[in-house]
XYZ file of C-alpha atoms in Angstrom:
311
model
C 0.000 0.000 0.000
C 1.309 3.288 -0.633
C 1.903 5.613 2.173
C -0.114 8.793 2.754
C 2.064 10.633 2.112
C 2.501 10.401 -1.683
C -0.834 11.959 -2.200
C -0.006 15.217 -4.323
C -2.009 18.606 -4.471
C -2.617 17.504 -8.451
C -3.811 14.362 -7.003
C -6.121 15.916 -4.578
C -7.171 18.715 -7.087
C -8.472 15.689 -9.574
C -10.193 14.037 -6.590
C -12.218 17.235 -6.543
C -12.917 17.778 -9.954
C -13.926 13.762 -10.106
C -16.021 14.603 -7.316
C -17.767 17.214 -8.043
C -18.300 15.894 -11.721
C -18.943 12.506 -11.141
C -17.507 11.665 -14.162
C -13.868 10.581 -15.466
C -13.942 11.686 -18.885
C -15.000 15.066 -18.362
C -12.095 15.723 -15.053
C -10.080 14.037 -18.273
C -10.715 16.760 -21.100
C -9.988 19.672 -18.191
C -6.870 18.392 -17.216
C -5.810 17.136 -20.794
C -5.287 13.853 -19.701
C -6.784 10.347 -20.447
C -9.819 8.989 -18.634
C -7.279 6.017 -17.820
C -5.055 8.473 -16.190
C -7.969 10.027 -13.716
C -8.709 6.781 -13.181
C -5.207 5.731 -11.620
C -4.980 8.818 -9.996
C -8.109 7.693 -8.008
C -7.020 4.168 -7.474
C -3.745 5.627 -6.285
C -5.428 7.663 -3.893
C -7.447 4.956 -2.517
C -4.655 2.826 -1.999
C -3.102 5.497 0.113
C -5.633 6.496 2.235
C -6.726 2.846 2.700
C -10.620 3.355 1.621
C -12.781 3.455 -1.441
C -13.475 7.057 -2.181
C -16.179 6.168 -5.100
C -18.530 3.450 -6.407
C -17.487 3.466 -10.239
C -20.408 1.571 -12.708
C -20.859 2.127 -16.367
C -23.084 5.141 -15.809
C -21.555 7.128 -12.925
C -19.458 7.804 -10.736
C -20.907 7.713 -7.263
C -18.568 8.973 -3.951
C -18.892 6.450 -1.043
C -18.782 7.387 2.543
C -15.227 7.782 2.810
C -15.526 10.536 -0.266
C -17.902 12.426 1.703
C -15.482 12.478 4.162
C -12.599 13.350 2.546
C -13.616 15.677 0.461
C -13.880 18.509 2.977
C -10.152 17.806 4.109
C -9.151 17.843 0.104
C -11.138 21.206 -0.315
C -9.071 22.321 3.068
C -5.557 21.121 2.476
C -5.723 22.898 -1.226
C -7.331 25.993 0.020
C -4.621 26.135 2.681
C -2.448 26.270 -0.109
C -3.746 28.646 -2.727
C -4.307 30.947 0.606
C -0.278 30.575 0.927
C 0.782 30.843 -2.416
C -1.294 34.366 -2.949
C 0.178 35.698 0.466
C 3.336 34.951 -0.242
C 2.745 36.336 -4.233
C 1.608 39.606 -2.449
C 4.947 40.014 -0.056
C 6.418 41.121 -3.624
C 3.834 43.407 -4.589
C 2.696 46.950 -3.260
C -0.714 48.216 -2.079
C -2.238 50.155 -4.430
C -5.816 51.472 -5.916
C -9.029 52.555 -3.611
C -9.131 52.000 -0.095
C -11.983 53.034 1.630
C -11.671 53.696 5.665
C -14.191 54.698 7.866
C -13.717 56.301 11.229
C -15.885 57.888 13.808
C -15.487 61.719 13.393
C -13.658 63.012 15.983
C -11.251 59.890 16.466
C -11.150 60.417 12.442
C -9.938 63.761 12.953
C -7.642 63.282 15.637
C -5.601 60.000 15.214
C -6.410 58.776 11.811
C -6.246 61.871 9.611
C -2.741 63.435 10.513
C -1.415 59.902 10.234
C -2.286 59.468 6.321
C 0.335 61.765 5.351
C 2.857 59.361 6.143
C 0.810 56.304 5.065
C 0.776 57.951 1.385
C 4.397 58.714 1.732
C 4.881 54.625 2.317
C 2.447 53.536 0.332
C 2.276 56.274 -2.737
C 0.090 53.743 -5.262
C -2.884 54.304 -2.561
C -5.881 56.069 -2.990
C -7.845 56.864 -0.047
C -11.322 57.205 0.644
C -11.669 58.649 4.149
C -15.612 58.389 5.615
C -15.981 59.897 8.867
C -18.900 59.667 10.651
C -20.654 58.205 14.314
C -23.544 56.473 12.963
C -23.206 52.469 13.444
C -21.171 51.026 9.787
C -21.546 47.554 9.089
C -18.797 45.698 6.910
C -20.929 43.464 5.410
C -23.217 45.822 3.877
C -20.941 49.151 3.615
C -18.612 50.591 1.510
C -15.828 50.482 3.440
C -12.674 48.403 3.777
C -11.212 49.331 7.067
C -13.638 50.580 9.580
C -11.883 51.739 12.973
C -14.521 51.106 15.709
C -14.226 51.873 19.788
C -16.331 50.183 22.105
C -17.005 46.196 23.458
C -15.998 44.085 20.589
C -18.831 41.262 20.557
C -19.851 40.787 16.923
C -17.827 37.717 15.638
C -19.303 38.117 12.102
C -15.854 40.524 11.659
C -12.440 40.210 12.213
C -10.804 43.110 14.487
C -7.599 43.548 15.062
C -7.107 45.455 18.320
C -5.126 48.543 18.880
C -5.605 48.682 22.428
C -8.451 49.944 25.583
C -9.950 53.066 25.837
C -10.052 54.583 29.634
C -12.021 57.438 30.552
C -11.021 60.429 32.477
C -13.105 63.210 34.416
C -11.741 66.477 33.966
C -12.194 69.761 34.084
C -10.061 72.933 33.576
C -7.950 74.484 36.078
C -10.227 78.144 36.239
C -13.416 76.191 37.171
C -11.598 74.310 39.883
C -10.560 77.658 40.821
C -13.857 78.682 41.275
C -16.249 75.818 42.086
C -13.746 73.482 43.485
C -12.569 69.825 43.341
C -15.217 66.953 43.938
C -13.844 64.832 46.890
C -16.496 61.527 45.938
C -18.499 61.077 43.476
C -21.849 61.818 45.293
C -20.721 65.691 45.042
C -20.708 65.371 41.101
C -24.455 65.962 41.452
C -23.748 69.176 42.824
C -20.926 70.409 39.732
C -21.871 71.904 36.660
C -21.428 68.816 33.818
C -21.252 69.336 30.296
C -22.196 65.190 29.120
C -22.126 63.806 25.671
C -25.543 62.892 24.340
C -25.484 60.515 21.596
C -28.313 58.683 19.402
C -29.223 56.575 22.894
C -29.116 59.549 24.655
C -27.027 61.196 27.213
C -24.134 59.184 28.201
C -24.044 57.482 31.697
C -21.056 58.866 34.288
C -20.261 55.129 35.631
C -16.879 55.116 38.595
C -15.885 52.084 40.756
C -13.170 51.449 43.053
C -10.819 49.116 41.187
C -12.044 45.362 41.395
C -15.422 46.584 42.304
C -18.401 46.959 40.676
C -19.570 49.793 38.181
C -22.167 52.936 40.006
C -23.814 54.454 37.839
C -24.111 58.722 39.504
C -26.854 60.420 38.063
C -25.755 64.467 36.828
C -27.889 67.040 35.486
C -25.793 68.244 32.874
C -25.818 72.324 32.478
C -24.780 71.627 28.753
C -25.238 68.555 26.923
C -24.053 68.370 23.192
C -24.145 65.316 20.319
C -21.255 67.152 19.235
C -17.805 65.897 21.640
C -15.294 69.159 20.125
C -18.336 71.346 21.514
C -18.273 70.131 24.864
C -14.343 70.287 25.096
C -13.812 73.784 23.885
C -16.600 74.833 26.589
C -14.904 72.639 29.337
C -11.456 73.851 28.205
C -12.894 77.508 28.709
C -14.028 76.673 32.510
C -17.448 75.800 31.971
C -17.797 72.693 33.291
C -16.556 68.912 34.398
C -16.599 66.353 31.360
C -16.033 62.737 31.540
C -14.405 61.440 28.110
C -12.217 58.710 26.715
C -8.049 59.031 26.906
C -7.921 59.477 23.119
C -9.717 62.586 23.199
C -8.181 64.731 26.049
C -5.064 63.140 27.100
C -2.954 65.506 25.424
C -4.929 68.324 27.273
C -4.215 66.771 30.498
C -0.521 66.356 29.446
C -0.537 69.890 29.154
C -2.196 71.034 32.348
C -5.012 72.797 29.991
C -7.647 69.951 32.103
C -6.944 68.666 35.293
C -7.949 64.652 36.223
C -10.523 64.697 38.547
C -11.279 61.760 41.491
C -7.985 59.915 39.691
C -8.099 56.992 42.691
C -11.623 55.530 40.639
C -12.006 53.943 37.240
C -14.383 55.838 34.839
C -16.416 55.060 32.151
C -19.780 55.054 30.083
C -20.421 51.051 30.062
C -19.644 48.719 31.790
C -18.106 46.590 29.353
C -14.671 46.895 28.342
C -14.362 48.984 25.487
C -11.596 49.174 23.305
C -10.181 50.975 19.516
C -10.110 48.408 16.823
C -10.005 48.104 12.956
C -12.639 45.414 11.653
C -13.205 44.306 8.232
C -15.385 41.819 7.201
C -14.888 38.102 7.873
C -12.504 36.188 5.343
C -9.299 33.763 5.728
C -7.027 36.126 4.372
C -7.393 40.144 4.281
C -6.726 41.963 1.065
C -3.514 43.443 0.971
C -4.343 46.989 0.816
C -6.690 46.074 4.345
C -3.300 44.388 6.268
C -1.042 47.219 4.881
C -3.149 49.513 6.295
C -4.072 48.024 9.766
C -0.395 47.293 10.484
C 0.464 50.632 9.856
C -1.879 52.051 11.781
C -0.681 49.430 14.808
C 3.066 51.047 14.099
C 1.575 54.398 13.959
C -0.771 54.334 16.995
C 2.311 52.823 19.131
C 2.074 50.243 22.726
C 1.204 51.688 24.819
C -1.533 53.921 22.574
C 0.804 57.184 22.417
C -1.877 59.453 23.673
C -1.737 57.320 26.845
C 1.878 57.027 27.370
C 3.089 59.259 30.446
């Protein structure tokens, strides 16, 4: 008997043809070989693997059990190699044409726009198509190739490759602790002037918890609220009020003394679930070049730690 191993990927390629054709002659005519020749292929295989893969009669050709069976490992083991061959085709090539990225806005603006000089300058056969906006995008059914996305990562009908967590931070600017003061607990936040985000669900909830505790959700009355983030941090940068947003978007303003941390001994946020800055695409084996080009640089770009949390 021959061993398994001398089953080829020409061999297994015919076994799928034969088996999806049910018929010798016409596998023969494809591969410009005699029906005599498919046929020893098959018997070959057989040998190997120890089991009749089809019932052969004058009329048809009819897979047995074992065929069923094997097929989906044949259809595996070849797919595992045309999946290698094109990556390792595309390691000589270079991105190029359309790539469409989406982004919500104010991330968009921040982190992903004043990186794409630098992307072009690596990558000069790129076009870009930059979409930024805060309504929900899904890769299935959008134009978009690379969609960067913060929040709980739950849908496993993507891929995601993660950049890192988002933290929160309450803050407020160094004239209005001047004048109103510094909340000592979060019970007093009731009592401060807030400025909270109000998105399409509504007004975000302020959650805090002592580390390894549980989330508590403190109810505010906000003096401003605003679908519009920039809005609420130029009034909160001009003393107005205490805001409670994500590292991304104020830690350079905290770097610079322009905001001052408030309650810094609790963990902040607006759910409860961990929520974190990703790029999805939709679900396949092996990412487009242009989509992994793009995603890696961003990974190089966007640093580890995420450089607008580094100290």
């Amino acid at each position: 008997m021959n061993e398994p191993g001398n089953i080829n990927i020409r061999a297994l390629l015919i076994f799928i043809a034969v088996y999806e054709t049910q018929n010798f002659s016409v596998v023969a005519r494809r591969e410009g070989i005699s029906a005599s020749q498919v046929s020893r292929v098959i018997h070959q295989m057989e040998d190997a693997l120890g089991q009749q893969l089809f019932y052969r009669n004058t009329r048809a050709i009819i897979p047995t059990e074992s065929g069923h069976l094997f097929i989906r490992y044949a259809r595996a083991m070849t797919g595992s190699l045309e999946e290698a061959r094109r990556e390792l085709n595309e390691r000589t090539l270079e991105p190029s044409g359309m790539v469409r990225i989406n982004a919500p806005v104010f991330f968009g603006q921040r982190h992903v726009a004043p990186a794409l000089p630098r992307l072009m300058e690596r990558y000069p056969r790129l076009n870009i198509e930059l979409t930024l906006t805060d309504d929900y995008i899904d890769p299935h059914r959008e134009a978009a190739d690379v969609i960067f996305r913060i929040g709980a990562l739950t849908d496993s009908s993507f891929h995601a490759r993660v950049f890192g967590p988002q933290f929160y931070h309450l803050a407020a600017s160094p004239d209005y602790i001047r004048r109103l003061g510094m909340p000592e607990s979060p019970e007093e936040l009731s009592r401060h002037k807030c400025l909270v985000y109000r998105g399409s669900s509504g007004p975000n909830r302020w959650l805090l918890r002592r580390q390894g505790e549980e989330w508590v959700h403190y109810p505010v009355s906000p003096l401003m609220s605003s679908n519009n983030a920039e809005s609420l941090l130029i009034a909160a940068l001009g003393g107005m009020g205490i805001v409670l947003f994500p590292d991304w978007l104020i830690g350079d303003r905290l770097k610079s003394g322009e905001l001052v941390g408030l309650l810094p001994e609790l963990d902040t946020s607006i759910k409860t679930e961990p929520q974190y800055i990703a790029a999805i695409y939709p679900n396949a084996r092996h990412p487009p070049l242009n989509v992994r080009a793009i995603i890696d640089y961003y990974i190089d770009a966007f640093g580890s730690p995420l450089y607008w949390q580094a100290e």
